[in-house]
PDB file of C-alpha atoms in Angstrom:
ATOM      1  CA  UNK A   1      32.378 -66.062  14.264  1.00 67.00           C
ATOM      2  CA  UNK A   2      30.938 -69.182  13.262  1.00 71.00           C
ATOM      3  CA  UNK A   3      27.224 -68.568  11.475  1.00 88.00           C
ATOM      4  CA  UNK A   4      24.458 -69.713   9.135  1.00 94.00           C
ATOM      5  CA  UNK A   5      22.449 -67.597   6.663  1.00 96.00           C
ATOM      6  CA  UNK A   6      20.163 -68.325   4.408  1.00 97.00           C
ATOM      7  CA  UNK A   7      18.675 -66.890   1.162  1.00 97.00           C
ATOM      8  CA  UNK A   8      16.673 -65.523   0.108  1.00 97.00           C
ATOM      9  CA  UNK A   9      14.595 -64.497   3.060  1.00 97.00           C
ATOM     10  CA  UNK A  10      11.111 -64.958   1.687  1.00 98.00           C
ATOM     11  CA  UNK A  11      10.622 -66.602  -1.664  1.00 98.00           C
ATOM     12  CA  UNK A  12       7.074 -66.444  -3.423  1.00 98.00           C
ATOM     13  CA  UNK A  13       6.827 -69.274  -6.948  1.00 97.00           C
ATOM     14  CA  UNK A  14       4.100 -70.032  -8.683  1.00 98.00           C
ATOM     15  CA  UNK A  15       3.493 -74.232  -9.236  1.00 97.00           C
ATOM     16  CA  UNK A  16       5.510 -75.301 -11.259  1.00 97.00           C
ATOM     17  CA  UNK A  17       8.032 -72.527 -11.216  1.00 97.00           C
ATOM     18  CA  UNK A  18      11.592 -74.119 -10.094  1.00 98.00           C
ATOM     19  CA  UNK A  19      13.858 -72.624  -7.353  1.00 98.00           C
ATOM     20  CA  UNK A  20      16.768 -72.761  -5.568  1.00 98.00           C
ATOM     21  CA  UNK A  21      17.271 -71.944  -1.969  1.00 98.00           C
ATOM     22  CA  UNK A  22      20.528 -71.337  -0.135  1.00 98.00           C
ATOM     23  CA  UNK A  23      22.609 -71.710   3.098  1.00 98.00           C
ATOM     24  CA  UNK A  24      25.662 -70.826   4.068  1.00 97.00           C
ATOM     25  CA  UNK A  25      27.955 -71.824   6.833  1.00 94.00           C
ATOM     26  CA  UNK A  26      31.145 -70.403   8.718  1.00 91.00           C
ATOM     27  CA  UNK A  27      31.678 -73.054  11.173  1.00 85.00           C
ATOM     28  CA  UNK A  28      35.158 -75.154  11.921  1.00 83.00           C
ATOM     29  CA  UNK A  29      34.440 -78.983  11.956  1.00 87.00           C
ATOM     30  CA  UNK A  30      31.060 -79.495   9.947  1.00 90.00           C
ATOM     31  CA  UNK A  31      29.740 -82.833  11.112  1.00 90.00           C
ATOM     32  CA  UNK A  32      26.915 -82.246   9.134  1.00 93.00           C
ATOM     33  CA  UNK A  33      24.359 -79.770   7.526  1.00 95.00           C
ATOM     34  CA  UNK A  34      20.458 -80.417   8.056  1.00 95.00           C
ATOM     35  CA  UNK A  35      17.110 -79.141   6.209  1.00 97.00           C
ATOM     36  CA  UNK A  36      13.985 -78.916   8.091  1.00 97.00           C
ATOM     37  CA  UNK A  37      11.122 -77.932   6.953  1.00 97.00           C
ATOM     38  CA  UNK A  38       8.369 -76.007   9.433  1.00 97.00           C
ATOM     39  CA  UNK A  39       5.031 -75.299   8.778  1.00 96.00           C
ATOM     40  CA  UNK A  40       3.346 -72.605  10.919  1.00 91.00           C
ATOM     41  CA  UNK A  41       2.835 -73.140  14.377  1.00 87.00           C
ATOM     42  CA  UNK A  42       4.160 -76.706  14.373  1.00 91.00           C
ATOM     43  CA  UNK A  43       7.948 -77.692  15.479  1.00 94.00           C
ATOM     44  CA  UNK A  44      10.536 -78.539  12.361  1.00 96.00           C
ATOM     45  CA  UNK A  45      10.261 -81.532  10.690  1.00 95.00           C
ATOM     46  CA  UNK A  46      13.081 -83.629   9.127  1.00 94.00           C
ATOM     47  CA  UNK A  47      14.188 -83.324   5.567  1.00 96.00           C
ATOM     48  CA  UNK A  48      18.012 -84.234   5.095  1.00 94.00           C
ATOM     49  CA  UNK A  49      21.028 -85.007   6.865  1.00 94.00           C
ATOM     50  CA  UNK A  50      24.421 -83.994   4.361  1.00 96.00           C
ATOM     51  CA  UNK A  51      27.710 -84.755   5.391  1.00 93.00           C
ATOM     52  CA  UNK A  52      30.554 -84.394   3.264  1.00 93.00           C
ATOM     53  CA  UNK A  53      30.692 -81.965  -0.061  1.00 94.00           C
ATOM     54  CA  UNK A  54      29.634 -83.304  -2.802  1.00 95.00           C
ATOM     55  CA  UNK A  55      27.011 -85.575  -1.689  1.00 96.00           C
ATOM     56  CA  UNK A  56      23.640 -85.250  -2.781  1.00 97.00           C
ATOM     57  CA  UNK A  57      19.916 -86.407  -1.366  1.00 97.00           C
ATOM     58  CA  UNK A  58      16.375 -86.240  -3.148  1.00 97.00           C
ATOM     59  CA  UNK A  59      12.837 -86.573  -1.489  1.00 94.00           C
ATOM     60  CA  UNK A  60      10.291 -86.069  -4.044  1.00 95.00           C
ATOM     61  CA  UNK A  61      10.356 -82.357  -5.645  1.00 96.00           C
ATOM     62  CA  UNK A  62      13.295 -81.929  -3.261  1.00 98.00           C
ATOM     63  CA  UNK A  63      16.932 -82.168  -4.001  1.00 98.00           C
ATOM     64  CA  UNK A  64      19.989 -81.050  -0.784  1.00 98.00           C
ATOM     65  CA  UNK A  65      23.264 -80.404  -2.199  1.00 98.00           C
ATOM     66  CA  UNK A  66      26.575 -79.693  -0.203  1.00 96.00           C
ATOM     67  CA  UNK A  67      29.581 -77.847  -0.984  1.00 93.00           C
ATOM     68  CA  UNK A  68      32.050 -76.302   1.402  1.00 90.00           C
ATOM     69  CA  UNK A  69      30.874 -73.480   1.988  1.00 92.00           C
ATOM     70  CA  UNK A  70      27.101 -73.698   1.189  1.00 96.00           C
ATOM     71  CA  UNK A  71      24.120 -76.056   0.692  1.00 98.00           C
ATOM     72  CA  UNK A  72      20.974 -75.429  -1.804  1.00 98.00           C
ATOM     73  CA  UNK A  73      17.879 -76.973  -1.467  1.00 98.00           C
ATOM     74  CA  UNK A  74      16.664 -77.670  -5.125  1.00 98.00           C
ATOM     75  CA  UNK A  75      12.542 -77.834  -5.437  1.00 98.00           C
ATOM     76  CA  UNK A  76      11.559 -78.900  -8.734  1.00 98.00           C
ATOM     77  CA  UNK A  77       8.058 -77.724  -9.650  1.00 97.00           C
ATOM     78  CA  UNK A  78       6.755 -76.792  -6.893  1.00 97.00           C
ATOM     79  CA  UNK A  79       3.069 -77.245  -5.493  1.00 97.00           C
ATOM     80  CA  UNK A  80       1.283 -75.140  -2.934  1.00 97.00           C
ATOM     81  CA  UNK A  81       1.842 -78.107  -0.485  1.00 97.00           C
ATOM     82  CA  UNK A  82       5.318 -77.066  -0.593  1.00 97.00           C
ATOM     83  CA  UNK A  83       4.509 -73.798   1.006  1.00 98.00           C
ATOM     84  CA  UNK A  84       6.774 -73.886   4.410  1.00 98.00           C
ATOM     85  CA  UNK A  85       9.662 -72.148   6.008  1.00 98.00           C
ATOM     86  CA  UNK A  86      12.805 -74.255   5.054  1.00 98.00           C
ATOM     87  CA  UNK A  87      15.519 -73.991   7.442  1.00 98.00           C
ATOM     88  CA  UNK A  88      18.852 -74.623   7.177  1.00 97.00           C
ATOM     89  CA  UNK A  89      20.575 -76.255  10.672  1.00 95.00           C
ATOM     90  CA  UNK A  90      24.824 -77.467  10.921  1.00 94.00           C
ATOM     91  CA  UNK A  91      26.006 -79.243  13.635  1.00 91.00           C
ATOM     92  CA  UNK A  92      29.808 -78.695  14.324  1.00 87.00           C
ATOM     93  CA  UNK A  93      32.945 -79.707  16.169  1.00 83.00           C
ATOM     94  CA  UNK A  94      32.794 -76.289  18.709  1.00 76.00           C
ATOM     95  CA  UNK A  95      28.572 -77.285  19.449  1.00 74.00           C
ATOM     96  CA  UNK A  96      28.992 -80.947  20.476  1.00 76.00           C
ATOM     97  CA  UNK A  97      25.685 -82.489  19.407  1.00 76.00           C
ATOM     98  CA  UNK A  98      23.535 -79.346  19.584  1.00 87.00           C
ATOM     99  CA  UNK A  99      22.046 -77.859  16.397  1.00 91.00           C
ATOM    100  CA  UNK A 100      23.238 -73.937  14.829  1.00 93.00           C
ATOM    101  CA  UNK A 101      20.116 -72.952  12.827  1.00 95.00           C
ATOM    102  CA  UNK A 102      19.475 -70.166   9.953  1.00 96.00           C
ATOM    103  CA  UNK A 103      16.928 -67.807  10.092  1.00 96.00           C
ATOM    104  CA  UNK A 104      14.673 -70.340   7.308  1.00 97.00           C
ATOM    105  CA  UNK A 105      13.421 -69.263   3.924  1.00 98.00           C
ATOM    106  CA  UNK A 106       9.358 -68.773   4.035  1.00 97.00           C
ATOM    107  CA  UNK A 107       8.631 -70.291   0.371  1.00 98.00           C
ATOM    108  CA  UNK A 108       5.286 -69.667  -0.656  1.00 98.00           C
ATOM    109  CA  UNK A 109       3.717 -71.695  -3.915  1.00 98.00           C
ATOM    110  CA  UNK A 110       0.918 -69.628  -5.569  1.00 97.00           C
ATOM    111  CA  UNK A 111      -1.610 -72.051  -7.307  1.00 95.00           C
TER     112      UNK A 111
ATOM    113  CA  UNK B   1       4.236 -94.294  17.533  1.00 58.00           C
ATOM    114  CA  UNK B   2       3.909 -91.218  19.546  1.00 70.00           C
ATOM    115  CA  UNK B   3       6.109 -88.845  18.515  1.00 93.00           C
ATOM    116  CA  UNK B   4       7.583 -85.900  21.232  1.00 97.00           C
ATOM    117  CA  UNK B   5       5.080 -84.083  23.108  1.00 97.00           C
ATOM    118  CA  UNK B   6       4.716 -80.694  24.613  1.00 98.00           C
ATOM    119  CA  UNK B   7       2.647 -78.871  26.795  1.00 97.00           C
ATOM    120  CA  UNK B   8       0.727 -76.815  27.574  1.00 97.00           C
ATOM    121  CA  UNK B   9       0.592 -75.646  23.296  1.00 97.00           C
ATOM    122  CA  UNK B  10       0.006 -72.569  24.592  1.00 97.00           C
ATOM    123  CA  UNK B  11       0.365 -70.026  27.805  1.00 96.00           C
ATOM    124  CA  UNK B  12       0.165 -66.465  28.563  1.00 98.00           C
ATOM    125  CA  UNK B  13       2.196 -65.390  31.566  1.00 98.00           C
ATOM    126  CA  UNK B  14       3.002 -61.774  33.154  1.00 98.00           C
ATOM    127  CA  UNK B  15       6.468 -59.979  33.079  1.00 98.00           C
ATOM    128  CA  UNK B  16       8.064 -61.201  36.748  1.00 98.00           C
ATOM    129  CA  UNK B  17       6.286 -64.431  36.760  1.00 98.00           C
ATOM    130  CA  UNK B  18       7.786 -68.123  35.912  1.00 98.00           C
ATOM    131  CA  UNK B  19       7.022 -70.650  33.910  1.00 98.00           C
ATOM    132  CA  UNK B  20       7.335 -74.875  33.484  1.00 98.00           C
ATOM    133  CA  UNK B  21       7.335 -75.821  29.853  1.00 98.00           C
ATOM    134  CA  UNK B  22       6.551 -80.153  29.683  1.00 98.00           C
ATOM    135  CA  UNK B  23       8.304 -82.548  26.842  1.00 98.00           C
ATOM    136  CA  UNK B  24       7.824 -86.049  26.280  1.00 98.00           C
ATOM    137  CA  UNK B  25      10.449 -87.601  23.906  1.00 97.00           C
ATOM    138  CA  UNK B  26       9.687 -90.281  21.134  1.00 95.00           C
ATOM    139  CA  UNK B  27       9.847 -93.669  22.307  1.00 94.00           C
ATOM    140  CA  UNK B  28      12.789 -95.227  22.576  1.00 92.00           C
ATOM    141  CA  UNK B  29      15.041 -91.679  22.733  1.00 94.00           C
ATOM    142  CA  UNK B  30      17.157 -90.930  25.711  1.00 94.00           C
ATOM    143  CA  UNK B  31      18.306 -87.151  24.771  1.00 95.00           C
ATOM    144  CA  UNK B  32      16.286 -84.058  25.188  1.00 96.00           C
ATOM    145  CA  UNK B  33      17.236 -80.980  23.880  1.00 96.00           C
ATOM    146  CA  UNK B  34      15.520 -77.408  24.390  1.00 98.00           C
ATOM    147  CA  UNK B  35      15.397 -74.333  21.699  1.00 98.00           C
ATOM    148  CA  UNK B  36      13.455 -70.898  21.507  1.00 98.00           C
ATOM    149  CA  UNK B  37      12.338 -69.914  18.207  1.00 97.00           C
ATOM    150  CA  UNK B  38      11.097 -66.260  17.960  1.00 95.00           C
ATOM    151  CA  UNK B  39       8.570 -65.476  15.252  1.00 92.00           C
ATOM    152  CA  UNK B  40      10.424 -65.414  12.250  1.00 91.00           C
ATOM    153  CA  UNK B  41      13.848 -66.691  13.448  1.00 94.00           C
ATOM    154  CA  UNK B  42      15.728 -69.649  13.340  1.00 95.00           C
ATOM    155  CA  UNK B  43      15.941 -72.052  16.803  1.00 96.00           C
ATOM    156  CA  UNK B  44      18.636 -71.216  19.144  1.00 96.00           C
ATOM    157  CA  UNK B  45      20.108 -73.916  21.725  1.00 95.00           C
ATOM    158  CA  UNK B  46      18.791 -73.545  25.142  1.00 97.00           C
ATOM    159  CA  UNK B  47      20.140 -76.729  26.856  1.00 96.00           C
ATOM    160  CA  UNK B  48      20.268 -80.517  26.345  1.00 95.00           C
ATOM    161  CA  UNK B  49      19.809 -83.055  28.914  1.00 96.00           C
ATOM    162  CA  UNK B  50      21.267 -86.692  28.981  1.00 94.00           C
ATOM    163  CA  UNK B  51      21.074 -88.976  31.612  1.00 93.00           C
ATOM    164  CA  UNK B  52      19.322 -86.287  33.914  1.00 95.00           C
ATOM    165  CA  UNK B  53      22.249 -84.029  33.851  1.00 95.00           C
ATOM    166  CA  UNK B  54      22.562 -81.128  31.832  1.00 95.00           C
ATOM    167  CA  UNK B  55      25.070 -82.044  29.369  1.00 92.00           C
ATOM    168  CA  UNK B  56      25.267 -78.900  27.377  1.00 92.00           C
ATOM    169  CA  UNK B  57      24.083 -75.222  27.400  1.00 94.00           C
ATOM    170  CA  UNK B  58      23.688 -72.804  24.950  1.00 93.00           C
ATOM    171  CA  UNK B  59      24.191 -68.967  25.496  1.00 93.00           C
ATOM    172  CA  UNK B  60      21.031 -68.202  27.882  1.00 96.00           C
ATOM    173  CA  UNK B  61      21.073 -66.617  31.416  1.00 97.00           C
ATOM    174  CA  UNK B  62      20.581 -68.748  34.403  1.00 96.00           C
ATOM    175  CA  UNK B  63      17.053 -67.582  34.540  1.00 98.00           C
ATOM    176  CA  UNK B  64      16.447 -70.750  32.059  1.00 98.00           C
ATOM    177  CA  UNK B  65      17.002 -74.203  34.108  1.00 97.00           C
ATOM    178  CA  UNK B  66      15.810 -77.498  33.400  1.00 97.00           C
ATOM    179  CA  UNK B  67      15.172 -81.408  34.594  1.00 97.00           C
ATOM    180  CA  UNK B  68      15.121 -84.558  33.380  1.00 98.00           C
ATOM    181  CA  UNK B  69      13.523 -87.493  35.032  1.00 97.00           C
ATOM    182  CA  UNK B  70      14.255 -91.567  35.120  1.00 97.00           C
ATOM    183  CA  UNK B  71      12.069 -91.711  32.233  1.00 95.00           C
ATOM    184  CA  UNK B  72      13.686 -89.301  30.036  1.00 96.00           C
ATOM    185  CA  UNK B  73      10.900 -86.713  29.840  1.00 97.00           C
ATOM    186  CA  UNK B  74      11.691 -83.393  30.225  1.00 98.00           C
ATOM    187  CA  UNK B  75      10.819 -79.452  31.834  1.00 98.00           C
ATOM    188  CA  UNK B  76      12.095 -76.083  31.223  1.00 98.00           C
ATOM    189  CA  UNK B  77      11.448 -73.730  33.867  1.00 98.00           C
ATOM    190  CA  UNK B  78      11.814 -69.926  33.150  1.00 98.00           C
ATOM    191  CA  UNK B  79      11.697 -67.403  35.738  1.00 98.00           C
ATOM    192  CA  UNK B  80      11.589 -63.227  36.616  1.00 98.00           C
ATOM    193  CA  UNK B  81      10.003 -63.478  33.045  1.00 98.00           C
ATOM    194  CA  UNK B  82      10.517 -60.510  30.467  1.00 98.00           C
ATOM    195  CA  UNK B  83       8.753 -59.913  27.514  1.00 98.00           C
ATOM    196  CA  UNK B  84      11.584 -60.935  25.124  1.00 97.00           C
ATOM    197  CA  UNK B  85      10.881 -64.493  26.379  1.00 98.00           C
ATOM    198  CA  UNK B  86       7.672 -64.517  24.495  1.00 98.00           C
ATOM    199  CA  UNK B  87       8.663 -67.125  21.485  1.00 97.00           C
ATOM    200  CA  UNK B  88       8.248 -70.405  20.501  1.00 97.00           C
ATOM    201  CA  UNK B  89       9.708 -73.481  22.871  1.00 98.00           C
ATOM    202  CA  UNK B  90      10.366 -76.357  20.982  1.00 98.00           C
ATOM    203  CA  UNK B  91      11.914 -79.639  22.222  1.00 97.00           C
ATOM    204  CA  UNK B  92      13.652 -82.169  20.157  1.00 96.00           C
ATOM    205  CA  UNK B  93      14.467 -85.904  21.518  1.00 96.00           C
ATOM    206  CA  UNK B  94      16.687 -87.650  20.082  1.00 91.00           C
ATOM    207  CA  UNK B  95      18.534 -91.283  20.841  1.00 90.00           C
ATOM    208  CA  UNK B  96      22.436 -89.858  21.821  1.00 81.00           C
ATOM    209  CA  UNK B  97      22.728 -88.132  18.547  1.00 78.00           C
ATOM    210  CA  UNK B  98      20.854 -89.620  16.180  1.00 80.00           C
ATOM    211  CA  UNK B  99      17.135 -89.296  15.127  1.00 81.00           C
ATOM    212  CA  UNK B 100      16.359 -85.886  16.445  1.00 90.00           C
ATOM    213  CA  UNK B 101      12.677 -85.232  16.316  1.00 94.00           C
ATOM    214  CA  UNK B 102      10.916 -82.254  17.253  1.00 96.00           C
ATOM    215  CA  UNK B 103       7.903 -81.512  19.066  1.00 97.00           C
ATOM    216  CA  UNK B 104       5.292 -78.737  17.769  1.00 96.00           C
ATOM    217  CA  UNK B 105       6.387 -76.494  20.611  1.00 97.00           C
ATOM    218  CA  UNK B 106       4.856 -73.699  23.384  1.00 98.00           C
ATOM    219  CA  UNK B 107       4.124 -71.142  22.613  1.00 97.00           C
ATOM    220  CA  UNK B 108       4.816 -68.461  24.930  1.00 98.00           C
ATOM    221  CA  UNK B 109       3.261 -65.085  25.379  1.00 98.00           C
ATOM    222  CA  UNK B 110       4.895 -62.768  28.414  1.00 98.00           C
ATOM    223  CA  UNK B 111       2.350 -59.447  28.649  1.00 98.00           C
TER     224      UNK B 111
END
C-alpha cells in the first residue's frame, strides 16, 4: 500500500543544535516529494518541491534532500523561529495531481 | 496579492447538522482542492475541483460534496455531521498543477 511516514514524530533542539528530519515514501510513480511547513492553526506553507533522487534544495537554515526511498530535511542551527510542524507531502502517478501527506514532525527550538 | 481565503475560521456545529465551508483561491489559480487535517495528522484529499466539475475524489463518503463557481471559488458542504468530522478544512488553489497554495483553514468543531 502506497504510504508516507515521517520521523521522528516530535523533535525538541535547542538553537543551534543541528537535526535531521525524515520521510519516507512507498508510492509507484513519484512525480515529486514536497515539504511544508505549518505553524499552529494556520494552513501549510510552501518549502520545496524535489523531483528526481539526488537533487538537492536550500532555503536559509534549510536543506531537502531526495533519495529513492526517502527525503531529509536538513536544519542547520536552528532558531526558535524554526519551531513548526514540518510535513512531508508526494504526489504520484496512482493520485493524479492530488497531494499524499505524512503525519509532520512538530520541531520545537528551545532558546 | 491576496492569497486563498477561507471562511468562516471557525464554526461549531451539532452531530446531525450540515455544514458549507467557503474558499477563495489566489489570483490568477483555476484549481481548488479540499483536505481535512485532524489535530495532529497529516492532510488527507477530500476532492479537487477544475472547471466546476469535480475532477478527483479522495476516499470520503458521499456525505462530503462540493461546488465550484465561474469564478473559481469554492464550497464544501458536509452533512448528517458526526463528531469525527471535527478537524481542520484546509483548501489549496493552485493554477492546473502548479503553485499550490494553501489557505489557513476551518476549523471545525461537531459537539
Amino acid at each position: 500500500e502506497d504510504q508516507v511516514t515521517q520521523s521522528p514524530e516530535a523533535l525538541r533542539l535547542q538553537e543551534g543544535e543541528s537535526s535531521s528530519l525524515n520521510c519516507s515514501y512507498t508510492v509507484s510513480g513519484l512525480r515529486g516529494l514536497f515539504w511544508y511547513r505549518q505553524d499552529p492553526g494556520k494552513g501549510p506553507e510552501f518549502l520545496f518541491t524535489l523531483y528526481s533522487a539526488g537533487e538537492e534544495k536550500e532555503k536559509e537554515r534549510l536543506k531537502a534532500t531526495l533519495t529513492k526511498k526517502e527525503s531529509f530535511l536538513h536544519i542547520t542551527a536552528p532558531k526558535p523561529e524554526d519551531s513548526a510542524t514540518y510535513l512531508c507531502a508526494v504526489q504520484a502517478e496512482n493520485y493524479g495531481q492530488n497531494f499524499v501527506f505524512g503525519p509532520g514532525t512538530r520541531l520545537s527550538v528551545l532558546p | 496579492d491576496a492569497g486563498v481565503t477561507q471562511s468562516p475560521t471557525h464554526l461549531i456545529k451539532t452531530r446531525g447538522q450540515q455544514v458549507t465551508l467557503r474558499c477563495s483561491p489566489k489570483s490568477g489559480h483555476d484549481t481548488v482542492s479540499w483536505y481535512q487535517q485532524a489535530l495532529g495528522q497529516g492532510p488527507q484529499f477530500i476532492f479537487q475541483y477544475y472547471e466546476e466539475e469535480e475532477r478527483q475524489r479522495g476516499n470520503f463518503p458521499d456525505r462530503f460534496s462540493g461546488h465550484q463557481f465561474p469564478n473559481y471559488s469554492s464550497e464544501l458542504n458536509v452533512n448528517a455531521l458526526l463528531l469525527g468530522d471535527s478537524a481542520l478544512y484546509l483548501c489549496a488553489s493552485s493554477l492546473g498543477s502548479h503553485g499550490y497554495t494553501f489557505g489557513s483553514g476551518t476549523r471545525l468543531t461537531v459537539v
